[in-house]
């Protein structure tokens, strides 16, 4: 087996330099802990960027992979296997949508959603409806790295090197209802949102903005598309983050699709298959009219192995009560972070839902330092949008793990405060 140094040297020579990796070689994991080559355990509060919903080495996943890999791993989409219909049933029941297309990743699911939208707008035009081809996306949005997804992603750094990007995308100021109204017209075929922006810094849409987006889209036949790739599949304590948004004036019962704002299209990926690559686009029966055989497809998407695991992930989440756990432990996590913020003024905001949590700091340098210091204390987190510490732990997280993380952050911020106070003291000594 190659050692870390050898791997680093080989990768530096052989791989495209897309990633700035931390110098750790991971070889195994158990529960919420991941283990390096020396047997050192790390508390994983990032779960492979929001993927490993059941943590590492969960017996339900391991057994399913073993069993299914002996039966079938891949067959293409030219034939039937058991997994897709079973998974589509589970997903449609839980999202309130009617039909599914399976992809391999988030960005591919998003591409599918964009293609579906343009096809649907074309269908509506053929039926005499006045509707254009423009997408309205949001400032700070992140939808992926392929061309359509990148073109609807806000940050210049992701788009600019690859220009020209896909035309027909306009960005609306985040949560700015007036800007949304001003930019919306019959030219628009879809409004694209994340109910809670992930990469953009764990920022939830306001109920007013979400409701207005739904209202405007419905008024012309445009679609409301909600990207749930990071926030969906139980991370926020509900199957989809949009299920936290009640329809203004509707009864408080949100157990059915009556009570919350329903998108026309949604996308899922990250935790969907517990670590195996799998994405999904879901849409209403109405929108599904736009797609016919041959218009869209994938060689690998929705393969037997990934679907079998996704089915078992959903069943396990329900059996182990992990949505309720995400809510309870997530609330506790935020409460502890807020208590920490009272002691450390460098924490300027704490926000999120369930186990999708942010602690925003007052400096990008400090955020970077905090991630590095957490790593030294064997805890994995990351930083997004420069100043935001992001926590996307596995859904099996327990309060004791939160306590460990909070104690580490407390130590780091205390040391930092002492250190930043020190230079002036030092200055006096020298003066
Ligand atoms: C909201 C959202 N959409 C899309 C993507 C792209 O997913 P993937 O990296 O699987 O292509 C991500 C990934 O971070 C995401 O957070």
Short mmCIF file of C-alpha atoms and ligand atoms in Angstrom, two decimals:
data_model
loop_
_atom_site.label_atom_id
_atom_site.label_comp_id
_atom_site.label_asym_id
_atom_site.label_seq_id
_atom_site.Cartn_x
_atom_site.Cartn_y
_atom_site.Cartn_z
CA UNK A 1 0.00 0.00 0.00
CA UNK A 2 1.24 3.49 -0.86
CA UNK A 3 2.00 5.87 2.01
CA UNK A 4 0.41 9.33 2.21
CA UNK A 5 3.59 11.04 0.94
CA UNK A 6 3.77 8.74 -2.05
CA UNK A 7 0.10 9.26 -2.83
CA UNK A 8 0.48 13.03 -2.60
CA UNK A 9 3.46 12.98 -4.94
CA UNK A 10 1.70 10.68 -7.42
CA UNK A 11 -1.50 12.74 -7.39
CA UNK A 12 0.45 15.97 -7.84
CA UNK A 13 1.98 14.46 -10.96
CA UNK A 14 -1.03 12.56 -12.32
CA UNK A 15 -4.30 14.28 -11.41
CA UNK A 16 -5.81 17.52 -12.65
CA UNK A 17 -5.22 19.91 -9.78
CA UNK A 18 -8.90 20.57 -9.04
CA UNK A 19 -8.72 19.85 -5.31
CA UNK A 20 -6.78 21.36 -2.46
CA UNK A 21 -6.83 18.29 -0.22
CA UNK A 22 -6.01 18.10 3.46
CA UNK A 23 -2.98 15.85 3.97
CA UNK A 24 -4.80 12.95 5.62
CA UNK A 25 -5.18 9.43 4.30
CA UNK A 26 -8.48 7.92 5.38
CA UNK A 27 -8.82 4.16 5.38
CA UNK A 28 -11.96 3.31 7.38
CA UNK A 29 -14.75 4.52 9.58
CA UNK A 30 -17.42 3.56 12.07
CA UNK A 31 -20.55 5.53 12.93
CA UNK A 32 -19.74 9.23 13.05
CA UNK A 33 -15.99 8.58 13.18
CA UNK A 34 -13.63 8.25 10.23
CA UNK A 35 -10.19 6.75 10.70
CA UNK A 36 -6.84 7.55 9.11
CA UNK A 37 -3.99 5.22 8.17
CA UNK A 38 -2.48 5.48 11.67
CA UNK A 39 -5.68 4.45 13.38
CA UNK A 40 -6.48 8.03 14.48
CA UNK A 41 -10.20 8.70 14.65
CA UNK A 42 -11.84 11.94 13.53
CA UNK A 43 -15.32 13.10 14.49
CA UNK A 44 -16.91 13.75 11.12
CA UNK A 45 -19.25 16.74 11.19
CA UNK A 46 -19.18 17.15 7.41
CA UNK A 47 -20.06 13.58 6.30
CA UNK A 48 -18.37 13.82 2.91
CA UNK A 49 -20.11 17.19 2.25
CA UNK A 50 -23.54 16.09 3.37
CA UNK A 51 -23.51 12.57 1.96
CA UNK A 52 -22.92 9.88 4.59
CA UNK A 53 -26.36 10.10 6.18
CA UNK A 54 -25.99 6.90 8.21
CA UNK A 55 -22.32 7.50 9.02
CA UNK A 56 -19.66 4.94 8.20
CA UNK A 57 -19.95 1.18 8.02
CA UNK A 58 -23.67 1.05 8.77
CA UNK A 59 -24.65 -2.65 8.68
CA UNK A 60 -27.82 -1.94 6.64
CA UNK A 61 -25.73 -0.36 3.87
CA UNK A 62 -22.85 -2.82 4.03
CA UNK A 63 -25.19 -5.83 3.92
CA UNK A 64 -27.25 -4.38 1.09
CA UNK A 65 -24.14 -3.68 -0.99
CA UNK A 66 -22.89 -7.21 -0.40
CA UNK A 67 -26.22 -8.79 -1.29
CA UNK A 68 -27.04 -6.58 -4.25
CA UNK A 69 -23.53 -6.74 -5.73
CA UNK A 70 -23.82 -10.52 -5.83
CA UNK A 71 -27.11 -10.16 -7.72
CA UNK A 72 -26.76 -7.15 -10.04
CA UNK A 73 -24.61 -4.02 -10.03
CA UNK A 74 -25.47 -2.57 -13.43
CA UNK A 75 -27.83 -3.39 -16.28
CA UNK A 76 -28.35 -0.02 -18.14
CA UNK A 77 -31.73 1.62 -18.56
CA UNK A 78 -32.68 -0.61 -21.49
CA UNK A 79 -34.16 -3.17 -19.07
CA UNK A 80 -36.04 -3.37 -15.77
CA UNK A 81 -34.69 -4.06 -12.30
CA UNK A 82 -36.58 -3.96 -9.01
CA UNK A 83 -34.94 -0.93 -7.45
CA UNK A 84 -36.11 2.11 -9.43
CA UNK A 85 -39.87 1.66 -9.05
CA UNK A 86 -39.48 0.87 -5.34
CA UNK A 87 -37.35 3.95 -4.81
CA UNK A 88 -39.59 6.16 -6.95
CA UNK A 89 -42.55 5.09 -4.82
CA UNK A 90 -40.70 5.97 -1.60
CA UNK A 91 -39.56 9.34 -2.99
CA UNK A 92 -42.86 10.44 -4.51
CA UNK A 93 -44.70 9.57 -1.28
CA UNK A 94 -42.25 11.61 0.77
CA UNK A 95 -41.86 14.66 -1.49
CA UNK A 96 -45.43 15.14 -2.69
CA UNK A 97 -44.30 14.93 -6.33
CA UNK A 98 -45.40 12.38 -8.90
CA UNK A 99 -42.59 11.21 -11.16
CA UNK A 100 -38.86 10.61 -10.97
CA UNK A 101 -35.79 10.48 -13.19
CA UNK A 102 -32.59 9.04 -11.69
CA UNK A 103 -29.12 10.44 -12.29
CA UNK A 104 -25.73 9.78 -10.72
CA UNK A 105 -24.99 13.09 -9.04
CA UNK A 106 -26.43 16.39 -7.96
CA UNK A 107 -25.30 18.39 -10.93
CA UNK A 108 -26.78 15.84 -13.32
CA UNK A 109 -30.09 15.93 -11.47
CA UNK A 110 -30.04 19.71 -11.83
CA UNK A 111 -29.26 19.46 -15.56
CA UNK A 112 -32.27 17.16 -15.84
CA UNK A 113 -34.43 19.73 -14.05
CA UNK A 114 -33.29 22.51 -16.40
CA UNK A 115 -33.89 20.39 -19.51
CA UNK A 116 -37.29 19.34 -18.22
CA UNK A 117 -38.19 23.01 -17.67
CA UNK A 118 -37.22 24.14 -21.16
CA UNK A 119 -39.08 21.15 -22.64
CA UNK A 120 -42.16 21.98 -20.57
CA UNK A 121 -42.06 25.64 -21.62
CA UNK A 122 -41.85 24.45 -25.24
CA UNK A 123 -44.86 22.23 -24.70
CA UNK A 124 -46.81 25.13 -23.18
CA UNK A 125 -45.91 27.38 -26.11
CA UNK A 126 -47.15 24.69 -28.48
CA UNK A 127 -50.41 24.80 -26.49
CA UNK A 128 -50.68 28.55 -27.02
CA UNK A 129 -49.29 29.79 -23.69
CA UNK A 130 -47.05 32.86 -23.81
CA UNK A 131 -43.94 31.71 -21.94
CA UNK A 132 -40.25 32.27 -22.59
CA UNK A 133 -37.02 30.40 -21.87
CA UNK A 134 -35.37 32.52 -19.18
CA UNK A 135 -34.27 31.15 -15.81
CA UNK A 136 -34.30 33.29 -12.69
CA UNK A 137 -31.70 32.03 -10.21
CA UNK A 138 -30.65 33.55 -6.90
CA UNK A 139 -27.60 35.42 -5.73
CA UNK A 140 -25.25 33.06 -3.82
CA UNK A 141 -26.90 29.99 -5.36
CA UNK A 142 -24.94 26.79 -6.03
CA UNK A 143 -26.33 24.13 -8.34
CA UNK A 144 -23.27 22.23 -9.59
CA UNK A 145 -20.38 22.19 -12.01
CA UNK A 146 -21.75 21.04 -15.36
CA UNK A 147 -22.66 23.73 -17.90
CA UNK A 148 -26.32 24.30 -17.09
CA UNK A 149 -25.77 23.95 -13.37
CA UNK A 150 -22.71 26.20 -13.45
CA UNK A 151 -24.61 28.78 -15.51
CA UNK A 152 -27.31 28.98 -12.86
CA UNK A 153 -24.69 29.14 -10.07
CA UNK A 154 -24.04 32.64 -8.79
CA UNK A 155 -20.37 32.96 -7.96
CA UNK A 156 -18.24 34.35 -10.79
CA UNK A 157 -15.29 32.15 -9.84
CA UNK A 158 -17.25 29.04 -10.84
CA UNK A 159 -18.48 30.48 -14.18
CA UNK A 160 -15.97 33.00 -15.47
CA UNK A 161 -13.11 30.65 -16.54
CA UNK A 162 -15.53 28.62 -18.65
CA UNK A 163 -17.37 31.42 -20.46
CA UNK A 164 -19.48 31.64 -22.47
CA UNK A 165 -21.91 29.98 -20.11
CA UNK A 166 -25.46 28.89 -21.01
CA UNK A 167 -27.42 32.04 -21.89
CA UNK A 168 -30.81 33.02 -20.51
CA UNK A 169 -30.05 33.16 -16.78
CA UNK A 170 -30.67 36.19 -14.62
CA UNK A 171 -29.86 36.45 -10.91
CA UNK A 172 -32.26 37.85 -8.34
CA UNK A 173 -31.08 39.38 -5.07
CA UNK A 174 -31.43 36.82 -2.30
CA UNK A 175 -34.73 37.09 -0.41
CA UNK A 176 -35.51 40.39 -2.18
CA UNK A 177 -39.20 40.15 -3.09
CA UNK A 178 -39.17 43.48 -4.96
CA UNK A 179 -36.24 42.36 -7.12
CA UNK A 180 -37.97 39.05 -7.84
CA UNK A 181 -41.14 40.86 -8.90
CA UNK A 182 -39.17 43.30 -11.05
CA UNK A 183 -37.29 40.54 -12.88
CA UNK A 184 -40.22 38.17 -13.32
CA UNK A 185 -42.16 38.25 -16.60
CA UNK A 186 -43.71 35.91 -19.15
CA UNK A 187 -40.14 35.51 -20.50
CA UNK A 188 -39.32 33.40 -17.42
CA UNK A 189 -39.80 29.62 -17.64
CA UNK A 190 -38.63 28.86 -14.09
CA UNK A 191 -37.59 30.33 -10.77
CA UNK A 192 -34.69 28.34 -9.33
CA UNK A 193 -34.08 28.25 -5.59
CA UNK A 194 -32.54 26.25 -2.77
CA UNK A 195 -34.99 26.38 0.16
CA UNK A 196 -31.88 26.67 2.33
CA UNK A 197 -28.78 27.68 0.41
CA UNK A 198 -25.88 25.38 1.23
CA UNK A 199 -22.69 26.52 -0.45
CA UNK A 200 -24.02 30.09 -0.21
CA UNK A 201 -23.68 29.91 3.59
CA UNK A 202 -26.67 27.95 5.02
CA UNK A 203 -29.14 30.72 4.24
CA UNK A 204 -32.87 29.91 4.38
CA UNK A 205 -35.34 31.59 2.05
CA UNK A 206 -37.79 33.81 3.89
CA UNK A 207 -41.37 32.50 3.86
CA UNK A 208 -42.41 35.70 2.06
CA UNK A 209 -39.89 35.22 -0.73
CA UNK A 210 -40.71 31.53 -1.19
CA UNK A 211 -44.46 32.23 -1.23
CA UNK A 212 -43.99 35.03 -3.77
CA UNK A 213 -41.85 32.80 -6.01
CA UNK A 214 -44.61 30.18 -5.94
CA UNK A 215 -47.29 32.78 -6.67
CA UNK A 216 -45.44 34.43 -9.54
CA UNK A 217 -44.52 31.12 -11.20
CA UNK A 218 -48.11 29.85 -10.97
CA UNK A 219 -49.44 33.09 -12.45
CA UNK A 220 -47.82 32.45 -15.85
CA UNK A 221 -47.28 28.70 -16.01
CA UNK A 222 -43.58 29.05 -15.16
CA UNK A 223 -42.11 26.44 -12.82
CA UNK A 224 -40.82 26.72 -9.28
CA UNK A 225 -37.78 24.47 -9.02
CA UNK A 226 -36.31 23.72 -5.62
CA UNK A 227 -32.80 22.28 -5.38
CA UNK A 228 -32.81 19.94 -2.35
CA UNK A 229 -29.51 18.29 -3.16
CA UNK A 230 -27.87 19.53 0.04
CA UNK A 231 -30.89 20.27 2.25
CA UNK A 232 -33.09 17.33 1.25
CA UNK A 233 -33.52 13.69 2.27
CA UNK A 234 -34.02 14.40 5.95
CA UNK A 235 -31.07 16.64 6.73
CA UNK A 236 -33.29 19.45 8.03
CA UNK A 237 -35.59 17.10 9.93
CA UNK A 238 -38.07 16.81 7.05
CA UNK A 239 -37.67 14.92 3.82
CA UNK A 240 -37.38 18.20 1.95
CA UNK A 241 -36.52 21.63 3.30
CA UNK A 242 -39.44 23.16 1.36
CA UNK A 243 -41.74 21.20 3.69
CA UNK A 244 -40.84 23.71 6.42
CA UNK A 245 -42.61 26.43 4.43
CA UNK A 246 -46.31 26.61 5.09
CA UNK A 247 -48.68 28.10 2.57
CA UNK A 248 -49.69 31.51 3.92
CA UNK A 249 -53.18 31.18 5.41
CA UNK A 250 -53.24 27.37 5.17
CA UNK A 251 -53.93 25.13 8.19
CA UNK A 252 -50.93 24.32 10.35
CA UNK A 253 -51.08 20.60 9.49
CA UNK A 254 -48.11 20.05 7.21
CA UNK A 255 -48.24 16.30 7.12
CA UNK A 256 -49.68 16.38 3.63
CA UNK A 257 -48.77 18.35 0.54
CA UNK A 258 -51.73 20.59 1.26
CA UNK A 259 -49.95 22.42 4.04
CA UNK A 260 -46.64 23.40 2.47
CA UNK A 261 -45.46 25.16 -0.64
CA UNK A 262 -45.04 22.55 -3.31
CA UNK A 263 -42.48 22.98 -6.06
CA UNK A 264 -43.13 21.77 -9.62
CA UNK A 265 -39.71 20.16 -9.75
CA UNK A 266 -37.16 19.21 -7.10
CA UNK A 267 -33.73 17.59 -7.15
CA UNK A 268 -32.13 15.23 -4.66
CA UNK A 269 -28.67 13.66 -4.45
CA UNK A 270 -25.97 13.76 -1.75
CA UNK A 271 -27.37 11.52 1.06
CA UNK A 272 -29.86 9.73 -1.19
CA UNK A 273 -27.89 6.48 -1.45
CA UNK A 274 -25.91 6.81 1.79
CA UNK A 275 -22.59 7.40 0.01
CA UNK A 276 -23.11 5.77 -3.37
CA UNK A 277 -23.53 8.18 -6.28
CA UNK A 278 -27.22 8.73 -7.02
CA UNK A 279 -29.36 11.74 -7.89
CA UNK A 280 -33.02 12.25 -8.69
CA UNK A 281 -35.23 14.80 -10.39
CA UNK A 282 -38.84 14.75 -9.26
CA UNK A 283 -41.72 16.58 -10.89
CA UNK A 284 -45.49 16.82 -11.03
CA UNK A 285 -47.60 14.79 -13.42
CA UNK A 286 -48.30 18.02 -15.30
CA UNK A 287 -44.61 18.76 -15.94
CA UNK A 288 -43.86 15.13 -16.78
CA UNK A 289 -46.02 15.53 -19.89
CA UNK A 290 -43.05 17.29 -21.52
CA UNK A 291 -40.76 14.24 -21.56
CA UNK A 292 -40.93 11.32 -23.97
CA UNK A 293 -38.72 8.30 -24.55
CA UNK A 294 -35.32 9.26 -25.92
CA UNK A 295 -35.38 12.92 -24.81
CA UNK A 296 -33.19 12.39 -21.75
CA UNK A 297 -31.27 9.48 -20.26
CA UNK A 298 -28.23 8.08 -18.48
CA UNK A 299 -26.13 4.94 -18.75
CA UNK A 300 -25.54 4.54 -15.03
CA UNK A 301 -28.37 6.59 -13.46
CA UNK A 302 -30.60 4.63 -11.10
CA UNK A 303 -28.58 1.42 -11.26
CA UNK A 304 -29.55 -1.62 -9.17
CA UNK A 305 -26.83 -1.17 -6.55
CA UNK A 306 -27.43 2.54 -5.86
CA UNK A 307 -31.22 2.08 -5.80
CA UNK A 308 -31.07 -0.90 -3.45
CA UNK A 309 -28.95 1.12 -1.04
CA UNK A 310 -31.17 4.22 -1.32
CA UNK A 311 -34.23 2.10 -0.48
CA UNK A 312 -32.52 0.73 2.61
CA UNK A 313 -31.27 4.19 3.64
CA UNK A 314 -34.85 5.50 3.65
CA UNK A 315 -36.13 2.46 5.56
CA UNK A 316 -33.31 2.73 8.09
CA UNK A 317 -33.93 6.44 8.59
CA UNK A 318 -37.53 5.68 9.42
CA UNK A 319 -36.73 2.66 11.59
CA UNK A 320 -34.10 4.58 13.56
CA UNK A 321 -36.16 7.80 13.78
CA UNK A 322 -33.44 9.85 12.13
CA UNK A 323 -35.62 12.74 10.99
CA UNK A 324 -36.63 13.33 14.59
CA UNK A 325 -32.99 12.88 15.60
CA UNK A 326 -31.87 15.48 13.04
CA UNK A 327 -34.38 17.94 14.52
CA UNK A 328 -33.55 17.23 18.17
CA UNK A 329 -29.76 17.05 17.90
CA UNK A 330 -29.75 19.90 15.37
CA UNK A 331 -31.74 22.14 17.73
CA UNK A 332 -29.35 21.25 20.55
CA UNK A 333 -26.35 22.00 18.32
CA UNK A 334 -27.70 25.46 17.43
CA UNK A 335 -28.57 26.15 21.06
CA UNK A 336 -25.00 25.29 22.12
CA UNK A 337 -23.55 27.41 19.31
CA UNK A 338 -25.71 30.34 20.42
CA UNK A 339 -24.45 29.92 23.98
CA UNK A 340 -20.92 29.91 22.57
CA UNK A 341 -21.68 33.07 20.58
CA UNK A 342 -22.52 34.82 23.86
CA UNK A 343 -18.98 34.12 25.08
CA UNK A 344 -17.20 34.77 21.77
CA UNK A 345 -18.18 37.84 19.84
CA UNK A 346 -16.32 36.56 16.78
CA UNK A 347 -19.45 34.39 16.17
CA UNK A 348 -21.79 36.85 14.48
CA UNK A 349 -24.63 34.51 13.53
CA UNK A 350 -25.87 30.95 14.09
CA UNK A 351 -28.47 29.58 11.70
CA UNK A 352 -29.77 26.51 9.91
CA UNK A 353 -32.31 23.77 10.29
CA UNK A 354 -31.88 20.25 11.67
CA UNK A 355 -28.38 19.04 10.90
CA UNK A 356 -27.64 21.76 8.34
CA UNK A 357 -26.01 24.36 10.52
CA UNK A 358 -23.82 27.44 10.17
CA UNK A 359 -21.81 29.53 12.57
CA UNK A 360 -20.80 32.70 10.80
CA UNK A 361 -17.63 34.37 12.03
CA UNK A 362 -16.50 37.97 11.73
CA UNK A 363 -13.40 37.13 9.68
CA UNK A 364 -12.44 34.83 6.84
CA UNK A 365 -8.97 34.31 8.34
CA UNK A 366 -10.47 33.17 11.62
CA UNK A 367 -12.88 30.82 9.81
CA UNK A 368 -9.95 29.23 7.99
CA UNK A 369 -8.00 28.99 11.23
CA UNK A 370 -10.97 27.43 13.04
CA UNK A 371 -11.31 24.67 10.41
CA UNK A 372 -7.57 23.93 10.66
CA UNK A 373 -7.64 23.95 14.47
CA UNK A 374 -10.68 21.66 14.53
CA UNK A 375 -8.77 19.29 12.26
CA UNK A 376 -5.84 19.32 14.71
CA UNK A 377 -8.40 18.30 17.37
CA UNK A 378 -9.60 15.52 15.05
CA UNK A 379 -12.92 17.08 14.10
CA UNK A 380 -13.93 17.60 10.47
CA UNK A 381 -15.90 20.70 9.47
CA UNK A 382 -15.49 23.11 6.59
CA UNK A 383 -15.89 26.73 5.73
CA UNK A 384 -18.14 28.07 2.98
CA UNK A 385 -18.68 31.58 1.64
CA UNK A 386 -15.42 32.68 3.34
CA UNK A 387 -16.71 33.29 6.86
CA UNK A 388 -19.23 30.52 7.48
CA UNK A 389 -18.34 27.41 9.47
CA UNK A 390 -20.54 24.68 8.04
CA UNK A 391 -21.76 21.58 9.88
CA UNK A 392 -23.37 18.80 7.82
CA UNK A 393 -22.98 15.79 10.14
CA UNK A 394 -24.43 12.32 9.63
CA UNK A 395 -28.07 11.99 10.73
CA UNK A 396 -27.01 9.59 13.51
CA UNK A 397 -25.22 12.39 15.41
CA UNK A 398 -25.70 12.43 19.19
CA UNK A 399 -25.61 15.23 21.74
CA UNK A 400 -22.30 13.98 23.15
CA UNK A 401 -20.69 14.57 19.74
CA UNK A 402 -22.06 18.11 19.73
CA UNK A 403 -20.55 18.69 23.19
CA UNK A 404 -17.15 17.55 21.90
CA UNK A 405 -17.35 19.98 18.97
CA UNK A 406 -18.53 22.88 21.12
CA UNK A 407 -15.71 22.32 23.67
CA UNK A 408 -13.17 22.33 20.82
CA UNK A 409 -14.58 25.54 19.30
CA UNK A 410 -14.61 27.18 22.73
CA UNK A 411 -10.94 26.35 23.20
CA UNK A 412 -10.05 27.60 19.71
CA UNK A 413 -11.87 30.93 20.06
CA UNK A 414 -10.52 31.46 23.57
CA UNK A 415 -6.96 30.87 22.39
CA UNK A 416 -7.52 33.13 19.39
CA UNK A 417 -8.88 35.95 21.56
CA UNK A 418 -5.89 35.65 23.89
CA UNK A 419 -3.54 35.61 20.92
CA UNK A 420 -5.06 38.68 19.23
CA UNK A 421 -4.97 40.53 22.55
CA UNK A 422 -1.31 39.57 23.03
CA UNK A 423 0.45 41.77 20.39
CA UNK A 424 -0.55 45.02 22.06
CA UNK A 425 0.69 43.64 25.41
CA UNK A 426 3.88 42.58 23.61
CA UNK A 427 4.09 46.07 22.11
CA UNK A 428 4.06 47.63 25.54
CA UNK A 429 6.87 45.38 26.69
CA UNK A 430 9.01 46.38 23.75
CA UNK A 431 8.08 50.02 24.07
C1 LIG B 1 -27.59 22.68 -3.60
C2 LIG B 1 -26.64 21.88 -4.44
N1 LIG B 1 -26.95 21.62 -5.72
C3 LIG B 1 -26.15 20.90 -6.51
C4 LIG B 1 -24.94 20.41 -6.07
C5 LIG B 1 -24.07 19.61 -6.98
O1 LIG B 1 -24.04 18.30 -6.58
P1 LIG B 1 -22.88 17.31 -7.06
O2 LIG B 1 -21.62 17.78 -6.43
O3 LIG B 1 -23.32 15.95 -6.62
O4 LIG B 1 -22.83 17.39 -8.56
C6 LIG B 1 -24.55 20.68 -4.75
C7 LIG B 1 -23.25 20.22 -4.25
O5 LIG B 1 -22.70 20.72 -3.33
C8 LIG B 1 -25.43 21.43 -3.92
O6 LIG B 1 -25.10 21.71 -2.64
#
